[in-house]
Short mmCIF file of N, CA, C and O in Angstrom, two decimals:
data_model
loop_
_atom_site.label_atom_id
_atom_site.label_comp_id
_atom_site.label_asym_id
_atom_site.label_seq_id
_atom_site.Cartn_x
_atom_site.Cartn_y
_atom_site.Cartn_z
N MET A 10 0.85 -1.18 0.00
CA MET A 10 0.00 0.00 0.00
C MET A 10 0.89 1.24 0.00
O MET A 10 1.82 1.34 0.79
N CYS A 11 0.60 2.18 -0.89
CA CYS A 11 1.41 3.39 -0.94
C CYS A 11 0.91 4.39 0.10
O CYS A 11 -0.20 4.28 0.63
N VAL A 12 1.74 5.36 0.39
CA VAL A 12 1.45 6.34 1.44
C VAL A 12 0.19 7.14 1.10
O VAL A 12 -0.63 7.40 1.98
N LYS A 13 0.01 7.51 -0.17
CA LYS A 13 -1.18 8.29 -0.55
C LYS A 13 -2.47 7.51 -0.29
O LYS A 13 -3.45 8.07 0.21
N GLU A 14 -2.46 6.23 -0.63
CA GLU A 14 -3.63 5.39 -0.37
C GLU A 14 -3.89 5.26 1.13
O GLU A 14 -5.03 5.31 1.58
N LEU A 15 -2.83 5.11 1.87
CA LEU A 15 -2.94 4.98 3.31
C LEU A 15 -3.50 6.25 3.94
O LEU A 15 -4.38 6.20 4.80
N LEU A 16 -3.02 7.40 3.48
CA LEU A 16 -3.55 8.67 4.00
C LEU A 16 -5.03 8.83 3.66
O LEU A 16 -5.81 9.32 4.49
N ARG A 17 -5.44 8.39 2.48
CA ARG A 17 -6.85 8.45 2.11
C ARG A 17 -7.67 7.55 3.02
O ARG A 17 -8.73 7.94 3.53
N ASP A 18 -7.17 6.35 3.29
CA ASP A 18 -7.86 5.42 4.18
C ASP A 18 -7.95 5.98 5.60
O ASP A 18 -8.98 5.81 6.27
N ILE A 19 -6.90 6.65 6.04
CA ILE A 19 -6.90 7.26 7.37
C ILE A 19 -7.98 8.33 7.45
O ILE A 19 -8.76 8.38 8.42
N GLU A 20 -8.04 9.19 6.46
CA GLU A 20 -9.05 10.25 6.46
C GLU A 20 -10.47 9.69 6.38
O GLU A 20 -11.37 10.17 7.06
N ASP A 21 -10.66 8.66 5.58
CA ASP A 21 -11.98 8.01 5.48
C ASP A 21 -12.39 7.42 6.83
O ASP A 21 -13.52 7.59 7.27
N CYS A 22 -11.47 6.75 7.45
CA CYS A 22 -11.74 6.12 8.75
C CYS A 22 -12.01 7.18 9.82
O CYS A 22 -12.92 7.03 10.63
N ARG A 23 -11.24 8.24 9.80
CA ARG A 23 -11.43 9.33 10.78
C ARG A 23 -12.81 9.96 10.61
O ARG A 23 -13.53 10.18 11.59
N SER A 24 -13.20 10.21 9.38
CA SER A 24 -14.53 10.79 9.11
C SER A 24 -15.64 9.86 9.57
O SER A 24 -16.63 10.30 10.16
N ARG A 25 -15.48 8.56 9.29
CA ARG A 25 -16.48 7.57 9.70
C ARG A 25 -16.60 7.55 11.23
O ARG A 25 -17.70 7.50 11.77
N MET A 26 -15.46 7.59 11.92
CA MET A 26 -15.48 7.56 13.38
C MET A 26 -16.18 8.79 13.93
O MET A 26 -17.00 8.69 14.86
N ILE A 27 -15.90 9.96 13.39
CA ILE A 27 -16.53 11.20 13.84
C ILE A 27 -18.04 11.13 13.61
O ILE A 27 -18.83 11.50 14.49
N HIS A 28 -18.43 10.63 12.45
CA HIS A 28 -19.86 10.50 12.13
C HIS A 28 -20.54 9.54 13.10
O HIS A 28 -21.63 9.83 13.62
N LEU A 29 -19.92 8.40 13.36
CA LEU A 29 -20.50 7.42 14.28
C LEU A 29 -20.59 7.98 15.70
O LEU A 29 -21.60 7.80 16.38
N ALA A 30 -19.54 8.66 16.14
CA ALA A 30 -19.50 9.19 17.50
C ALA A 30 -20.54 10.29 17.69
O ALA A 30 -21.05 10.49 18.80
N ALA A 31 -20.89 10.99 16.62
CA ALA A 31 -21.89 12.05 16.72
C ALA A 31 -23.29 11.48 16.92
O ALA A 31 -24.16 12.15 17.49
N SER A 32 -23.50 10.24 16.48
CA SER A 32 -24.84 9.65 16.59
C SER A 32 -24.92 8.54 17.64
O SER A 32 -25.98 7.97 17.84
N ALA A 33 -23.82 8.26 18.31
CA ALA A 33 -23.80 7.22 19.34
C ALA A 33 -22.82 7.65 20.44
O ALA A 33 -22.15 8.67 20.32
N SER A 34 -22.72 6.85 21.47
CA SER A 34 -21.77 7.17 22.53
C SER A 34 -20.36 6.77 22.11
O SER A 34 -20.18 5.96 21.20
N TYR A 35 -19.39 7.36 22.77
CA TYR A 35 -18.00 7.04 22.44
C TYR A 35 -17.64 5.60 22.77
O TYR A 35 -16.66 5.08 22.27
N THR A 36 -18.43 4.96 23.62
CA THR A 36 -18.14 3.58 23.99
C THR A 36 -18.95 2.58 23.17
O THR A 36 -18.87 1.38 23.40
N ASP A 37 -19.72 3.08 22.20
CA ASP A 37 -20.48 2.20 21.32
C ASP A 37 -19.52 1.28 20.57
O ASP A 37 -18.42 1.68 20.18
N HIS A 38 -19.94 0.05 20.37
CA HIS A 38 -19.11 -0.98 19.74
C HIS A 38 -18.56 -0.52 18.37
O HIS A 38 -17.38 -0.71 18.07
N MET A 39 -19.40 0.08 17.56
CA MET A 39 -18.98 0.53 16.22
C MET A 39 -17.93 1.65 16.31
O MET A 39 -16.99 1.68 15.53
N VAL A 40 -18.10 2.56 17.26
CA VAL A 40 -17.15 3.66 17.43
C VAL A 40 -15.79 3.11 17.88
O VAL A 40 -14.75 3.50 17.35
N VAL A 41 -15.82 2.20 18.83
CA VAL A 41 -14.58 1.61 19.34
C VAL A 41 -13.87 0.81 18.24
O VAL A 41 -12.65 0.93 18.06
N ASP A 42 -14.62 0.05 17.47
CA ASP A 42 -14.02 -0.72 16.37
C ASP A 42 -13.39 0.20 15.33
O ASP A 42 -12.29 -0.07 14.84
N THR A 43 -14.08 1.28 15.00
CA THR A 43 -13.55 2.22 14.02
C THR A 43 -12.33 2.93 14.56
O THR A 43 -11.35 3.16 13.84
N SER A 44 -12.35 3.26 15.83
CA SER A 44 -11.20 3.89 16.46
C SER A 44 -9.99 2.96 16.45
O SER A 44 -8.85 3.39 16.19
N THR A 45 -10.22 1.70 16.71
CA THR A 45 -9.15 0.70 16.68
C THR A 45 -8.58 0.58 15.28
O THR A 45 -7.35 0.51 15.10
N LYS A 46 -9.45 0.56 14.27
CA LYS A 46 -9.00 0.50 12.89
C LYS A 46 -8.17 1.73 12.54
O LYS A 46 -7.13 1.63 11.88
N LEU A 47 -8.61 2.90 12.99
CA LEU A 47 -7.86 4.13 12.76
C LEU A 47 -6.49 4.05 13.41
O LEU A 47 -5.48 4.44 12.79
N ASP A 48 -6.42 3.55 14.61
CA ASP A 48 -5.12 3.38 15.29
C ASP A 48 -4.20 2.48 14.48
O ASP A 48 -3.01 2.77 14.33
N GLN A 49 -4.74 1.40 13.94
CA GLN A 49 -3.93 0.47 13.15
C GLN A 49 -3.42 1.15 11.88
O GLN A 49 -2.26 0.97 11.50
N LEU A 50 -4.28 1.92 11.24
CA LEU A 50 -3.86 2.64 10.03
C LEU A 50 -2.78 3.67 10.35
O LEU A 50 -1.81 3.81 9.60
N LEU A 51 -2.95 4.38 11.46
CA LEU A 51 -1.94 5.38 11.85
C LEU A 51 -0.61 4.72 12.18
O LEU A 51 0.45 5.22 11.79
N ASN A 52 -0.65 3.59 12.87
CA ASN A 52 0.58 2.86 13.17
C ASN A 52 1.28 2.41 11.90
O ASN A 52 2.50 2.49 11.77
N LYS A 53 0.50 1.94 10.94
CA LYS A 53 1.05 1.51 9.66
C LYS A 53 1.69 2.70 8.94
O LYS A 53 2.78 2.59 8.38
N TYR A 54 1.02 3.85 8.98
CA TYR A 54 1.56 5.06 8.35
C TYR A 54 2.89 5.46 8.99
O TYR A 54 3.86 5.73 8.29
N TYR A 55 2.93 5.48 10.31
CA TYR A 55 4.18 5.86 11.00
C TYR A 55 5.29 4.87 10.71
O TYR A 55 6.46 5.26 10.55
N THR A 56 4.97 3.60 10.62
CA THR A 56 5.97 2.59 10.31
C THR A 56 6.52 2.80 8.90
O THR A 56 7.74 2.74 8.68
N LEU A 57 5.64 3.04 7.94
CA LEU A 57 6.08 3.25 6.56
C LEU A 57 6.90 4.53 6.40
O LEU A 57 7.90 4.54 5.68
N THR A 58 6.50 5.58 7.05
CA THR A 58 7.20 6.86 6.86
C THR A 58 8.47 6.95 7.69
O THR A 58 9.36 7.71 7.35
N ALA A 59 8.60 6.15 8.72
CA ALA A 59 9.81 6.17 9.54
C ALA A 59 10.98 5.53 8.81
O ALA A 59 12.13 5.81 9.11
N LYS A 60 10.70 4.67 7.84
CA LYS A 60 11.76 3.98 7.09
C LYS A 60 12.41 4.88 6.04
O LYS A 60 13.42 4.53 5.49
N LYS A 61 11.79 6.01 5.76
CA LYS A 61 12.32 6.91 4.72
C LYS A 61 13.35 7.85 5.26
O LYS A 61 13.49 8.13 6.37
#
């Protein structure tokens, strides 16, 4: 996965999490799952960019 694709996925996931959190509690299962996915994407981004 290239960095541009990863950044797009990060922004998509962040937007989804914000949308979900606005309509549910922060501890809702969907919000927590999306937040976890966002964390994984961010970790992947930092790993990829740290090698450069």
